[in-house]
Short mmCIF file of C-alpha atoms in Angstrom, two decimals:
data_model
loop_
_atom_site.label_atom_id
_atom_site.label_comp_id
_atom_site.label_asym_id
_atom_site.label_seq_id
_atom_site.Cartn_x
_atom_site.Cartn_y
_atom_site.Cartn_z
CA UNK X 1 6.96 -26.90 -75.38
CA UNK X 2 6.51 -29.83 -72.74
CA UNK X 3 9.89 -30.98 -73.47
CA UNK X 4 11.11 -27.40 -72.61
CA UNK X 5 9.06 -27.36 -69.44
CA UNK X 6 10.59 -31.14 -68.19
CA UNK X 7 13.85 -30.07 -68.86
CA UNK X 8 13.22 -26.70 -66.86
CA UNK X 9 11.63 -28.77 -63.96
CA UNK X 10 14.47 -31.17 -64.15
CA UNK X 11 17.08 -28.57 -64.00
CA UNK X 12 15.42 -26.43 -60.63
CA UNK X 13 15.23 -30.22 -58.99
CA UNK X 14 19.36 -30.67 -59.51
CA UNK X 15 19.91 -27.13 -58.24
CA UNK X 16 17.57 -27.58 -55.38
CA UNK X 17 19.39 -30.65 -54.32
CA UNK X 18 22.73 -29.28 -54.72
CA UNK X 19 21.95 -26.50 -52.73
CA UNK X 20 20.01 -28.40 -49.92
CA UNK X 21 22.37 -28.70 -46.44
CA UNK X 22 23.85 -31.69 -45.72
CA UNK X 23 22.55 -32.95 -41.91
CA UNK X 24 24.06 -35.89 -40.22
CA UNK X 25 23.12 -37.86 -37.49
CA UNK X 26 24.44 -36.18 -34.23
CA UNK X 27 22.68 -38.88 -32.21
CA UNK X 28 26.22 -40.19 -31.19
CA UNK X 29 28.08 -36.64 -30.51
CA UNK X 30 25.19 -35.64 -28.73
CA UNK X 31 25.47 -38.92 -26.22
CA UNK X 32 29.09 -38.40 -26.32
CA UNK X 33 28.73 -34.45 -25.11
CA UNK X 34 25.79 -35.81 -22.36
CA UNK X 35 28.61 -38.38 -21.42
CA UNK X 36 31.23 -36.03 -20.72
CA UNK X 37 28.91 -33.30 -19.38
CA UNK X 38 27.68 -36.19 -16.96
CA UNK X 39 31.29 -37.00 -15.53
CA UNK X 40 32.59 -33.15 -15.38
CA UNK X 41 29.79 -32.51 -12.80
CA UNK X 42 30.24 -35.50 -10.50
CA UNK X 43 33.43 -32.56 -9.71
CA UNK X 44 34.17 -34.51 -6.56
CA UNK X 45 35.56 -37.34 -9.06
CA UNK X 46 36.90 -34.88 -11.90
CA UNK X 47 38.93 -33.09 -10.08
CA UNK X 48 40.79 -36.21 -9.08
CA UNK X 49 42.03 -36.40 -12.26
CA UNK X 50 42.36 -33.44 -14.27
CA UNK X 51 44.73 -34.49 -16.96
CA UNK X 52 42.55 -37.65 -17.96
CA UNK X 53 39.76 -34.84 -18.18
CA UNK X 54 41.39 -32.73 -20.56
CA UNK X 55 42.46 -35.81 -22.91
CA UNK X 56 38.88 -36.82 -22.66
CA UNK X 57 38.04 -33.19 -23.88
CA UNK X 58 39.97 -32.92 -26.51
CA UNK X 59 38.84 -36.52 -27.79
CA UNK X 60 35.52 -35.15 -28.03
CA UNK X 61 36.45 -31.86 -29.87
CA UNK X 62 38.28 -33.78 -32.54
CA UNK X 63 35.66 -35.60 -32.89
CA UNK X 64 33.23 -32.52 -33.28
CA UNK X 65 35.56 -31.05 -35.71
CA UNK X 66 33.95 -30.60 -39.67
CA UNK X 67 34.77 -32.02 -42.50
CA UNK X 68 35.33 -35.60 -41.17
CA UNK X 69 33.64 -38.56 -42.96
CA UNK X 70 31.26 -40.79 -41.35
CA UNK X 71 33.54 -43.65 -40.80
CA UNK X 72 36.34 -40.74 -39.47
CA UNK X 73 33.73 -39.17 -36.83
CA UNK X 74 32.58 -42.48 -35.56
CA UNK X 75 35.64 -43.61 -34.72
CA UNK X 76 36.99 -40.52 -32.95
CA UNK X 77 33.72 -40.78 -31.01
CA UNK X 78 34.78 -44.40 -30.32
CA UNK X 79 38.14 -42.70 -29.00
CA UNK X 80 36.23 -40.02 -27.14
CA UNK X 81 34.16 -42.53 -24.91
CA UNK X 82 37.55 -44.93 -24.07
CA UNK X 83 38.39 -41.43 -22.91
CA UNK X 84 35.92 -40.55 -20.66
CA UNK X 85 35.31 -44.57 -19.42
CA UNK X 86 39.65 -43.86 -18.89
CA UNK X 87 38.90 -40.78 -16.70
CA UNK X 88 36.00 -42.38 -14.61
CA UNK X 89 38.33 -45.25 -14.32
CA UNK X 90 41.38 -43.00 -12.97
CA UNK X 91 39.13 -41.02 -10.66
CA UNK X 92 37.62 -44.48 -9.17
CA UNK X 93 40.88 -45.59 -8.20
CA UNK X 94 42.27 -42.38 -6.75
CA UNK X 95 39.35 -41.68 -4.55
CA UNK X 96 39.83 -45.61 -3.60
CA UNK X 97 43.57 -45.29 -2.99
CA UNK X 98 42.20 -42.24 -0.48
CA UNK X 99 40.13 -44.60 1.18
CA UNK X 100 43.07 -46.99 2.24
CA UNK X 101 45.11 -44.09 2.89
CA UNK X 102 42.57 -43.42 5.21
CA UNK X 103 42.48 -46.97 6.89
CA UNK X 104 46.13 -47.03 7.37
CA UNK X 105 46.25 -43.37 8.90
CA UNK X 106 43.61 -44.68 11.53
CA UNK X 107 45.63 -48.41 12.29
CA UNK X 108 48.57 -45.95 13.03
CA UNK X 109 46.45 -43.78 15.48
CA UNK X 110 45.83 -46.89 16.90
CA UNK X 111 49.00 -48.25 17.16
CA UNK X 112 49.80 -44.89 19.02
CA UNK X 113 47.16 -44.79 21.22
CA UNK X 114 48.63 -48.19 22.04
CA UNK X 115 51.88 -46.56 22.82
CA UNK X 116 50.50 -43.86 24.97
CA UNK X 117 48.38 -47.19 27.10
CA UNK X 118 51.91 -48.68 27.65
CA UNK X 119 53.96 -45.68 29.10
CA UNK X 120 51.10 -44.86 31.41
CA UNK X 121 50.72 -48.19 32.46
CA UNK X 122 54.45 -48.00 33.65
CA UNK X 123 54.13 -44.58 35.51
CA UNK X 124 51.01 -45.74 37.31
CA UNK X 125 53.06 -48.81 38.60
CA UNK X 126 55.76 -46.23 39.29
CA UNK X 127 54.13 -44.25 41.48
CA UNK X 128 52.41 -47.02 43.45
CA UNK X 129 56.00 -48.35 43.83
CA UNK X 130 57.01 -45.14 45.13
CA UNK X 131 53.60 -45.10 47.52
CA UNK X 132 54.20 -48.47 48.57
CA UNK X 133 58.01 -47.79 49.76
CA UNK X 134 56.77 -44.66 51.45
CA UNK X 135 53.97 -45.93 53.51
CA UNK X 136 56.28 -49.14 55.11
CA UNK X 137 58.77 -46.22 55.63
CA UNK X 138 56.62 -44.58 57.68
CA UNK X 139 55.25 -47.80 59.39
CA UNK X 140 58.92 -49.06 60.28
CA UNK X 141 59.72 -45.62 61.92
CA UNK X 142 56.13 -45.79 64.29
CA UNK X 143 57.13 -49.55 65.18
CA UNK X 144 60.82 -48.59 66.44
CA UNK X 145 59.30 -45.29 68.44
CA UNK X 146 56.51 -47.11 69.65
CA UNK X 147 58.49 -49.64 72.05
CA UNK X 148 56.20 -52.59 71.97
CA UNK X 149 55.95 -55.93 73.08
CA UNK X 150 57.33 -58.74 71.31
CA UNK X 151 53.77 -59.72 71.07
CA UNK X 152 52.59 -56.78 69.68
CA UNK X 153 55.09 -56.94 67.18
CA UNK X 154 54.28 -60.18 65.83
CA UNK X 155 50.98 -59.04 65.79
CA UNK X 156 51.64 -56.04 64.13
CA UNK X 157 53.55 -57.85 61.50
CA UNK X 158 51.26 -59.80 60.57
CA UNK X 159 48.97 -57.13 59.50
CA UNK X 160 51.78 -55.62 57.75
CA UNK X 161 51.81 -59.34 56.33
CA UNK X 162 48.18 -59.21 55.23
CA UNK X 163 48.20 -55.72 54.33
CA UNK X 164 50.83 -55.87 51.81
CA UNK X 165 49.30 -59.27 50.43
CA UNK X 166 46.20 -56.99 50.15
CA UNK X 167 48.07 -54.05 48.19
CA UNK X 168 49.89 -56.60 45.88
CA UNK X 169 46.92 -58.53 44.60
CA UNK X 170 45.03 -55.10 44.17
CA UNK X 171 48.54 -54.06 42.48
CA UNK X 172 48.42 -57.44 39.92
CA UNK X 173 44.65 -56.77 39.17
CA UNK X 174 45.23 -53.26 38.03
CA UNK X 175 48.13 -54.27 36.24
CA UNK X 176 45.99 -57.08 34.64
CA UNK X 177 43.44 -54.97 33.70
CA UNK X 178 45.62 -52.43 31.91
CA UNK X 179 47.53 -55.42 30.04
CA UNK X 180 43.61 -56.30 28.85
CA UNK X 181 43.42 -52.71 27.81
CA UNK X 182 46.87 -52.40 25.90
CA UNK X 183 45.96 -55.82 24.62
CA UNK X 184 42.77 -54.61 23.07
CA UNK X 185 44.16 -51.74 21.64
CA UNK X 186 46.61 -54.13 19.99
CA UNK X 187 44.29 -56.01 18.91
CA UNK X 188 42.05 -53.29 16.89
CA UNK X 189 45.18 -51.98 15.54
CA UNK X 190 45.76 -55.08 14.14
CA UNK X 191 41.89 -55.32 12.56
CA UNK X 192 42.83 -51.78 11.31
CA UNK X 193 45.64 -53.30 9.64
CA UNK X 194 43.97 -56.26 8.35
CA UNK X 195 40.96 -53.73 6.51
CA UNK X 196 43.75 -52.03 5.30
CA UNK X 197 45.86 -55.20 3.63
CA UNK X 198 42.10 -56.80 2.73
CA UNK X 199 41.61 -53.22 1.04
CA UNK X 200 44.60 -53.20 -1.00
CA UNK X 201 44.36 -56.55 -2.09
CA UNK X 202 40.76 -55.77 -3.41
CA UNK X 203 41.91 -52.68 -5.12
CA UNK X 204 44.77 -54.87 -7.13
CA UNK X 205 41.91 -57.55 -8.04
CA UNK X 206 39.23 -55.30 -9.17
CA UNK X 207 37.98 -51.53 -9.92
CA UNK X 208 33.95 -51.38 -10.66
CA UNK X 209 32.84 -47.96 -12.31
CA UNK X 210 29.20 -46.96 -13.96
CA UNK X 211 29.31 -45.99 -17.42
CA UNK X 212 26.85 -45.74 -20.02
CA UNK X 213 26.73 -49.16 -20.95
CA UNK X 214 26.13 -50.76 -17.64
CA UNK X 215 28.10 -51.55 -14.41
CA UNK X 216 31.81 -52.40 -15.50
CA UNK X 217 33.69 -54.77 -12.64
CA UNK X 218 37.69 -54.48 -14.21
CA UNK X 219 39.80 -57.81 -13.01
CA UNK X 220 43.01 -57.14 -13.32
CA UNK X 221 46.04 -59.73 -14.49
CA UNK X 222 46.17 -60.93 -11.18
CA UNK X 223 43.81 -64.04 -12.56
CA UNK X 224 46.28 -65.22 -15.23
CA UNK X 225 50.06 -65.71 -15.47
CA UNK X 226 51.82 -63.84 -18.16
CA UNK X 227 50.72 -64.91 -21.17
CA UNK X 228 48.59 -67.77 -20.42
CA UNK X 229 44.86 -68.26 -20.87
CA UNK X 230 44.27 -70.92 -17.86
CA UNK X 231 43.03 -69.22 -14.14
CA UNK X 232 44.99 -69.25 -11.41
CA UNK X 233 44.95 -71.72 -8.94
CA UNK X 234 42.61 -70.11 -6.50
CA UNK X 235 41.40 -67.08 -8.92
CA UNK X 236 37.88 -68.20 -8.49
CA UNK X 237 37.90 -67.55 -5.11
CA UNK X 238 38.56 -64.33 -6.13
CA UNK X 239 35.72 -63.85 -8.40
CA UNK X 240 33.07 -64.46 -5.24
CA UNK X 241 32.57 -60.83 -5.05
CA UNK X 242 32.15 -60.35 -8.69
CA UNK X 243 29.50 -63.67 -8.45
CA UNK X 244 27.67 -61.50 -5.49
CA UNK X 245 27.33 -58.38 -7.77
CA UNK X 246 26.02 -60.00 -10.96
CA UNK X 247 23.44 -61.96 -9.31
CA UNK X 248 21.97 -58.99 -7.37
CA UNK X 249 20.11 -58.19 -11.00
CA UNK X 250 19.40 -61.46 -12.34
CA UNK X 251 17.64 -60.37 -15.55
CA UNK X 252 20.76 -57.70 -16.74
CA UNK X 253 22.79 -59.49 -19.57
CA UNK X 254 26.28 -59.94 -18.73
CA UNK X 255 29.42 -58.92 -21.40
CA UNK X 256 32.84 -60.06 -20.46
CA UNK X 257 35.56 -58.03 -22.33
CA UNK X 258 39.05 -59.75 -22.19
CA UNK X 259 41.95 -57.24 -23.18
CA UNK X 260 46.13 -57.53 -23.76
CA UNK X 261 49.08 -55.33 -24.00
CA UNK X 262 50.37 -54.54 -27.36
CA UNK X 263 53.20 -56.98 -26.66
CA UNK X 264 53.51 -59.64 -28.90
CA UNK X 265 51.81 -59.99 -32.32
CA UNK X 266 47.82 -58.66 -32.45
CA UNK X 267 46.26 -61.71 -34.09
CA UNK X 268 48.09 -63.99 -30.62
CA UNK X 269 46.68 -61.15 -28.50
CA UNK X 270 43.92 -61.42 -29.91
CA UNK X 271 43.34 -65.15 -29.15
CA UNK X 272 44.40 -64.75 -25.58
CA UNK X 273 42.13 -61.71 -24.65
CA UNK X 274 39.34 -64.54 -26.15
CA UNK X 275 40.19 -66.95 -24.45
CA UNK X 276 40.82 -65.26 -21.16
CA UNK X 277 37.16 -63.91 -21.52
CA UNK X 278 35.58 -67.39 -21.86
CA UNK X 279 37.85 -68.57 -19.30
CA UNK X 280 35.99 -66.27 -16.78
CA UNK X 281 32.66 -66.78 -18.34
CA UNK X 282 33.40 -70.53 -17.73
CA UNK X 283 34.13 -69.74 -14.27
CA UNK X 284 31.23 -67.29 -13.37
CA UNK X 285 28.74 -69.99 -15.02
CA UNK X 286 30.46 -72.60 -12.81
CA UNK X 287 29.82 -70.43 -9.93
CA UNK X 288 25.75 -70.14 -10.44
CA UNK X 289 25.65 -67.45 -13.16
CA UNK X 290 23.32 -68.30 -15.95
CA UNK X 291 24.92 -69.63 -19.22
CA UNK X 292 22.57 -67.63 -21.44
CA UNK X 293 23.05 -64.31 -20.28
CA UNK X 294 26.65 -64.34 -20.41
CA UNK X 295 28.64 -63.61 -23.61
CA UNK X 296 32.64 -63.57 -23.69
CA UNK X 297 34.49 -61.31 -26.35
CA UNK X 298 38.19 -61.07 -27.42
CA UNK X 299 39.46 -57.36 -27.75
CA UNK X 300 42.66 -57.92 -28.15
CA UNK X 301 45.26 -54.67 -27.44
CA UNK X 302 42.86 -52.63 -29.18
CA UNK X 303 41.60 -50.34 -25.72
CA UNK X 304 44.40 -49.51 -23.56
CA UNK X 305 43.31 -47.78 -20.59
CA UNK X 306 47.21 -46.73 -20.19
CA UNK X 307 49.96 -46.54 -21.76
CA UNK X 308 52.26 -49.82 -23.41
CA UNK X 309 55.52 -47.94 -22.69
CA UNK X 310 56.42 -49.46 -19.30
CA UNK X 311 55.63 -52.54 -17.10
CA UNK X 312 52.88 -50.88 -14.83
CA UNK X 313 50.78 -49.37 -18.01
CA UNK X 314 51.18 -53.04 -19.67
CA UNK X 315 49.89 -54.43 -16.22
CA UNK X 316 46.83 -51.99 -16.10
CA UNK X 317 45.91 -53.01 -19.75
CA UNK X 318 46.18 -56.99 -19.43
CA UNK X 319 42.28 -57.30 -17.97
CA UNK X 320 39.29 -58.59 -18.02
CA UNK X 321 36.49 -56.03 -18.14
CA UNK X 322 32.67 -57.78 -16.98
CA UNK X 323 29.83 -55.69 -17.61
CA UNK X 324 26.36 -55.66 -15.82
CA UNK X 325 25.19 -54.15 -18.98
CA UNK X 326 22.43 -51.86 -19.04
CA UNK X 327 20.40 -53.08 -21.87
#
């Protein structure tokens, strides 16, 4: 009768667990919806870039989808956040690419205004010309109706003399004075131009985005000739800014991230994304970072953030990603 009884417990326990609903962890979907919930309301950076949105989207619904195994889901989630960090990334750079379109629209106001200084400047000495001639016509016709002596004409000459002296240094100082002006307004179209250039060139060497894992500065290829590990001559000068940020929270750990094109075989991309992202550990170290919060890893072609089908997309995903990390 106890055996009976076991083998009736034993059988309700199976059927139980069969029965029971599978849960898994949604820890990871749930960041990933927060993640993407997070970046469609910042709208004045989503709706820069729609279409990265939408990819970003449907990243996250395939990776919501059932059925999948664990190893499946977690790496469509891993697809889902490149996604998003792609999107942020695209938005950064078109609202930057606003911002010099903005510089250069005010260096050519300038540049007008400039212009505008210069015709002015030659209908004001125009006009005084055309004053000048008519006053000494006028003076000529009172001296030959007036009948004077040949004394008073000398005399009178000579104030002619001195008067037109007068009106001709008064004539070069307002002249000089509008060549300062014109050369002013040369000279802040010229700053304009220089933000502008100084803007663009800082735009090429670097795009810095927040993202859930910390601060991420992106260095483009501009540090490194094709295929080489070695910096530039004269890319640490361009890593100043990138010193400046970092040191602003000394006690944040550092992660450099070195990344390739899928040119070329993986394991030799692989190499050269590691040893591009100790080269700039090296570097940052060199430059007063601490040693021990730094750490450099090789990701080889693995996380494009565009596509390996032309030059420009191969360009964009030879980088060097260093992250303020969070945590």
């Amino acid at each position: 009768m106890n055996k009976a009884r076991a083998v009736l417990i034993m059988t309700i326990a199976l059927v139980l667990a069969a029965c029971a609903p599978q849960t898994r962890d949604d820890g990871a979907l749930d960041n990933l919806r927060a993640d993407l919930d997070a970046f469609r309301a910042e709208s004045e950076l989503a709706e820069l870039v729609p279409l990265a949105v939408a990819d970003a989207e449907r990243a996250a619904r395939a990776a919501s989808a059932d059925g999948l195994d664990e190893e499946e889901r977690a790496h469509r989630i891993r697809i889902a956040e490149k996604r998003i960090e792609i999107a942020r990334a695209e938005a950064f750079r078109a609202r930057a690419s606003a911002g010099a379109e903005a510089v250069e629209a005010e260096r050519t106001r300038l540049l007008l205004r400039a212009s505008r200084l210069e015709v002015e400047q030659a209908r004001r000495e125009a006009e005084q010309a055309r004053m000048l001639s008519a006053a000494t016509s006028e003076e000529i016709e009172r001296t030959r109706r007036a009948a004077m002596t040949a004394d008073e004409q000398r005399d009178q000459a000579a104030r002619r003399e001195q008067q037109a002296r007068e009106e001709a240094e008064a004539a070069r100082r307002l002249a000089d004075a509008q060549a300062s002006e014109i050369e002013l307004a040369h000279r802040e179209a010229q700053l304009a131009s220089e933000a502008a250039e100084s803007l663009r060139r800082r735009l090429e060497l670097m795009e810095l985005r927040e993202t859930d894992r910390g601060v991420v500065v992106t260095l483009g290829d501009v540090l490194f000739e094709l295929g080489q590990t070695e910096l530039q001559a004269g890319a640490k000068g361009n890593l100043e800014d990138v010193v400046d940020l970092l040191q602003t929270e000394p006690e944040r750990r550092i992660r450099i991230e070195g990344h390739t094109d899928s040119s070329g075989p993986a394991t030799v991309n692989m190499r050269i994304s590691q040893e591009r992202a100790d080269a700039v550990r090296d570097a940052l170290v060199g430059m007063g970072i601490a040693a021990d919060r730094v750490q450099a890893v090789g990701m080889g072609e693995e996380f494009p953030i565009a596509s390996n089908e032309n030059e420009d997309g191969r360009s964009q995903n030879r980088r060097v990603d260093v992250i303020l990390l969070n945590d």
